[in-house]
Every structure is written in C-alpha cells, then in structure tokens.
Coordinates of C-alpha atoms in Angstrom, one line a residue:
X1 CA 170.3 77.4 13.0
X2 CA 171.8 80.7 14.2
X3 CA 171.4 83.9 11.7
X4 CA 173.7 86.2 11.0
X5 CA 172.2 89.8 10.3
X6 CA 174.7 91.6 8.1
X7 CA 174.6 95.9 7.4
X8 CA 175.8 97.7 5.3
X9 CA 178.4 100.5 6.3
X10 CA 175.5 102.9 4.5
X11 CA 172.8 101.6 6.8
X12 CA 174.7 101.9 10.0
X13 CA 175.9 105.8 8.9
X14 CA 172.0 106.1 8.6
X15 CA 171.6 104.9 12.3
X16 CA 174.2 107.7 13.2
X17 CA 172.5 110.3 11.7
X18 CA 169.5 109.4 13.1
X19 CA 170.8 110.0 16.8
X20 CA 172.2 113.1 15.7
X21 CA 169.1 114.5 14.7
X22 CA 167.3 113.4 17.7
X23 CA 169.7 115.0 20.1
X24 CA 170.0 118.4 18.1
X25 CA 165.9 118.3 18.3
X26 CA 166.1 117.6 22.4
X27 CA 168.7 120.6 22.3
X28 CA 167.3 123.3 20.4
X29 CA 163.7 122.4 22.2
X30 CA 165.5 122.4 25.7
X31 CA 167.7 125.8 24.6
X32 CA 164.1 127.6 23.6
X33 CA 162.1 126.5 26.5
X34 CA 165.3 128.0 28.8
X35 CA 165.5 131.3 26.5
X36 CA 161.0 131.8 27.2
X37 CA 161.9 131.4 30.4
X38 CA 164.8 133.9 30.8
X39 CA 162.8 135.9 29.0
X40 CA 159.5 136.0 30.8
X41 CA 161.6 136.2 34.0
X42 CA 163.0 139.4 32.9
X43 CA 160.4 141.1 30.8
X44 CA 158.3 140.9 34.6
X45 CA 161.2 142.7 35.8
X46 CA 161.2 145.6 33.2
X47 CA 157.7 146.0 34.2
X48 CA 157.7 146.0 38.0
X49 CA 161.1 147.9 38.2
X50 CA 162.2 147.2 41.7
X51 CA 162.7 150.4 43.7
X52 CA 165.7 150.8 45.8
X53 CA 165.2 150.5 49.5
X54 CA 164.2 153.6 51.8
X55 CA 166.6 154.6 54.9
X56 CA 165.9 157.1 57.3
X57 CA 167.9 158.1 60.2
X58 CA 165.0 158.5 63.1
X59 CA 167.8 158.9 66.0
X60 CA 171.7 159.3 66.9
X61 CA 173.0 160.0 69.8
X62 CA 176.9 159.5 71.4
X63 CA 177.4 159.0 74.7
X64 CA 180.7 158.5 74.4
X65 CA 184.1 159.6 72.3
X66 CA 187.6 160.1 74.0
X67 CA 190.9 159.0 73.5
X68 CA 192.1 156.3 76.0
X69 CA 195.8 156.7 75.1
X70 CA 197.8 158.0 72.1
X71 CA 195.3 157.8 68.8
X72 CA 193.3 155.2 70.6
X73 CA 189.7 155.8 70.6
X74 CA 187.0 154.8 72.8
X75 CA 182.9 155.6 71.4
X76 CA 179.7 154.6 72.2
X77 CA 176.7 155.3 70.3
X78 CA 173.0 154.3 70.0
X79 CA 171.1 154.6 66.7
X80 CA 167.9 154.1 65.2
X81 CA 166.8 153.7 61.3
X82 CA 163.7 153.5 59.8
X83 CA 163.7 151.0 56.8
X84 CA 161.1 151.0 54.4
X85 CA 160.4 148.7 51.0
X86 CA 158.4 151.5 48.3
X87 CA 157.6 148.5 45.9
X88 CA 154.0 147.4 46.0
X89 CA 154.6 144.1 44.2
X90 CA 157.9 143.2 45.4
X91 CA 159.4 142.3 48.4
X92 CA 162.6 142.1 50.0
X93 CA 164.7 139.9 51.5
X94 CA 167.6 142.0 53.8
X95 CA 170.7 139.5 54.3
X96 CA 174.0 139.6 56.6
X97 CA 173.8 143.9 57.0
X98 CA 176.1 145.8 59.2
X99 CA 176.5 148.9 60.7
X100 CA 179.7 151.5 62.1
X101 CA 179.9 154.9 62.8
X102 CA 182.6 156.9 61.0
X103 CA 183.7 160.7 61.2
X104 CA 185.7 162.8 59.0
X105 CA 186.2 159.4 57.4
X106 CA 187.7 157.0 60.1
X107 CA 185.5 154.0 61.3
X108 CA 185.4 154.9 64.6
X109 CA 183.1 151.6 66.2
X110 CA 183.5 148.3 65.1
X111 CA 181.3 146.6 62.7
X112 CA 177.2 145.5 64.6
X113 CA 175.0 143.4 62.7
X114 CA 171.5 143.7 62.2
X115 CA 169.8 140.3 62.4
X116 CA 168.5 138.9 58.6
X117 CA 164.7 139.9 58.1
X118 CA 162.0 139.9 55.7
X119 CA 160.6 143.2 54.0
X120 CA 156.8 143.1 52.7
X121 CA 154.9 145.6 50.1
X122 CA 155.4 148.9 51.2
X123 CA 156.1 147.4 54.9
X124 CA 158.6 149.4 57.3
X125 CA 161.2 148.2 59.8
X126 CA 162.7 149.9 63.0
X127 CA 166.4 149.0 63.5
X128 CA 168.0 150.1 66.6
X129 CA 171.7 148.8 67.3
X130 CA 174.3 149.9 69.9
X131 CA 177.8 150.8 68.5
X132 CA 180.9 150.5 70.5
X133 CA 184.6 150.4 70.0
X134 CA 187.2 149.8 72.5
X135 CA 191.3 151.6 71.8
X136 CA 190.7 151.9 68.1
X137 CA 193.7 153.2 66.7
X138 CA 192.6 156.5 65.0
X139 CA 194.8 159.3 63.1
X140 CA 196.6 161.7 65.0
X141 CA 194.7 164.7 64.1
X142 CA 191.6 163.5 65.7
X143 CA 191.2 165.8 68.7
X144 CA 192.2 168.6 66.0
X145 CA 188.9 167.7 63.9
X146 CA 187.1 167.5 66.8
X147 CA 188.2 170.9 68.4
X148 CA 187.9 172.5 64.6
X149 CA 183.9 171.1 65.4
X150 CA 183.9 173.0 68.8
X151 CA 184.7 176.1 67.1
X152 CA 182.0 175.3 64.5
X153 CA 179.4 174.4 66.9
X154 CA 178.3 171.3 65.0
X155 CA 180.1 167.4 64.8
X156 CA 178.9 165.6 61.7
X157 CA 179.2 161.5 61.6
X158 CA 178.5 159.1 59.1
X159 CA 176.5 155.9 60.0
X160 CA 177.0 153.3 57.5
X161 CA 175.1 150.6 56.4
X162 CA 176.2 147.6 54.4
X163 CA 174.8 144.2 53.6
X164 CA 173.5 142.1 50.5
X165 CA 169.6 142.0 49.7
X166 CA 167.2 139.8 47.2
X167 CA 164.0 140.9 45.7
X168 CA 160.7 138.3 45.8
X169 CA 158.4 138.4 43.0
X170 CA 155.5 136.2 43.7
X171 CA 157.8 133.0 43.9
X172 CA 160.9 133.7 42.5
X173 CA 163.5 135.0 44.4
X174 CA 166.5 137.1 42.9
X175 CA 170.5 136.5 43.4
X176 CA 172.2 138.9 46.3
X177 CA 172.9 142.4 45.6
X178 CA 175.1 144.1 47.7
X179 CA 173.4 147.8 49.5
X180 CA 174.9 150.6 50.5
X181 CA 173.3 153.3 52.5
X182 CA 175.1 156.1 54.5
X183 CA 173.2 158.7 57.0
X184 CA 174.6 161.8 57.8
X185 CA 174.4 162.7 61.4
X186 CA 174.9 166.9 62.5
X187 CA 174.5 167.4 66.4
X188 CA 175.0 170.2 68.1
X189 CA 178.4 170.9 69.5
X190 CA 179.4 174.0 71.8
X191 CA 183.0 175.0 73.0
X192 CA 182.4 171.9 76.4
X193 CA 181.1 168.5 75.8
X194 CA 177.7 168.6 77.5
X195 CA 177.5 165.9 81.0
X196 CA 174.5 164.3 78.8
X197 CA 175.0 162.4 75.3
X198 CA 175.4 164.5 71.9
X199 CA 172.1 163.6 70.3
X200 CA 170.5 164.0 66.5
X201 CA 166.9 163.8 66.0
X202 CA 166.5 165.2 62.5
X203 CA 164.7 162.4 60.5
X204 CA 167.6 162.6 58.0
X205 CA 166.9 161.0 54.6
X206 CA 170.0 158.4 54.0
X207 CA 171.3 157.6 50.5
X208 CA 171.2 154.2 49.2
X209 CA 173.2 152.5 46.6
X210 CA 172.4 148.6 45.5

C-alpha cells in the first residue's frame, strides 16, 4: 500500500525560510572572514609603509647626436643607473621597464627595455642599456637648442624611466603600479663637439614617481 505524505502550504513556507537563513548565515560568515582578511592585509601595510624605489644616475655619455637630413636625428648613448630597494621588509618585483633619452623635451632614442628582475631588502641593482635612434623626426629648432647650449657651455638631457612594479611582503604579492623616474643629465659643452663622446659622471639623484 503506497502512502501519500501530504504538507501544509505553512509547513513548506517553513522549509523556505529555513534555506534562507542558512544561506544569509554562509554569507555574512563568508563576507566577515573576506573583510579580516582585507583588513589584516592592509593594516600590515600601514605599518610597513613601502618606500618608493631609489634611482641614481652613475653614468651618461653620447657618442653620438646629428641630423641625418632635415629634422631627422640620429643619437647614440650609453647609460648606467644604480637601482636600489630602501625597504627592509619588503621587496620588489620590477616588471616590463623602459628607457629613452629626451632633450629640451623631444624623445630623441627609441624606447630599450630593461629585462624584468627581482629586488631584495635593501638590495641594489646596476642597469646599463645602450640607446639608439635612427632619422627620428625632431622639431626644427633642434640645432638652435643645441647651438643656444654651445653658447652656454653645458647640454642638459633627460633619461627616462618607465615600467610597472609589485611589492612582496612575506608571501603576498601586490597588483602592478606603474613607476616613473626621470634623471637629469648636464655635460659639459664648449663652442666644438669634442672627437670623443660628451660624458656625465655626477651620481645624480633621479626622482621617482609610483
């Protein structure tokens, strides 16, 4: 003999509610074991305060810069940076960075990159790259600016840095910030461009944006 279970609509509107409790429960447990989390995660990072990375320019030097034709430009010029990470408990992750030379603001080499590398505690890094363009169309009043520096007896670049960068805490690893970090270059410049290449060993301090 089959049996027939019969509820009433009150007991099955019990059921209901019943579900809808348990899944509000799973939520607000899940939602406050998310918000610890978030917050843990960022109270460490009030605390150890990341400091922006350190450039120095160590060495310029041009071997090259003439026009090749009307307002095309041809440059060559070697560079080295020291990089350094002042944060004793973080670390830094340096991602996709490149680097051009510009003067009297007109990119003047095209864009090197700097292969991705890994920054420790207080660790320091020596980037060399070699910068080079080939007829890059510049403005006509180049070889005015560059006479105007003759008379001055200095020439002033800007070498550029730019690039995206996460921070390491222990395990956790931070989303990409992008950097920013320009070094002023000041050679010495008389009324004839010297047979040898313009060079700038100052130890310049760059700034640095991220």
């Amino acid at each position: 003999m089959s049996q027939v279970s019969i509820k009433s609509p009150k007991h099955c509107a019990k059921q209901g509610l019943n579900v809808d409790k348990l899944y509000k429960k799973l939520f607000f447990a899940f939602s406050g074991i998310l918000t610890t989390l978030l917050l843990l995660i960022l109270m460490i990072w009030i605390i150890l305060r990341p400091a922006k990375p350190e450039f120095t320019l160590k060495e310029a030097a041009i071997y090259q810069l003439s026009l090749s034709g009307p307002n095309l430009l041809n440059s060559s010029i070697q560079l080295t940076l020291l990089s350094k990470n002042p944060n004793q408990k973080v670390s830094i992750y340096y991602d996709e960075l490149q680097v051009y030379a510009a003067y009297k603001g007109q990119q003047i080499t095209v864009d090197t990159f700097f292969p991705s590398f890994y920054q420790g505690h207080q660790d320091t890094n020596l980037l060399t790259a070699s910068l080079v363009g080939a007829g890059l169309p510049v403005a006509s009043s180049f070889n005015y600016e560059v006479g105007r520096d003759k008379t001055s007896g200095k020439l002033v670049l800007n070498l550029k840095v730019n690039g995206r960068i996460r921070w390491k805490v222990g395990t956790w690893v931070s989303g990409r910030y992008k950097i920013n970090v320009n070094c002023l270059a000041v050679m010495a410049l008389g009324p004839t461009l010297p047979t040898g290449p313009l060079s700038s060993r100052q130890g310049t301090v760059c700034s640095t944006t991220v």
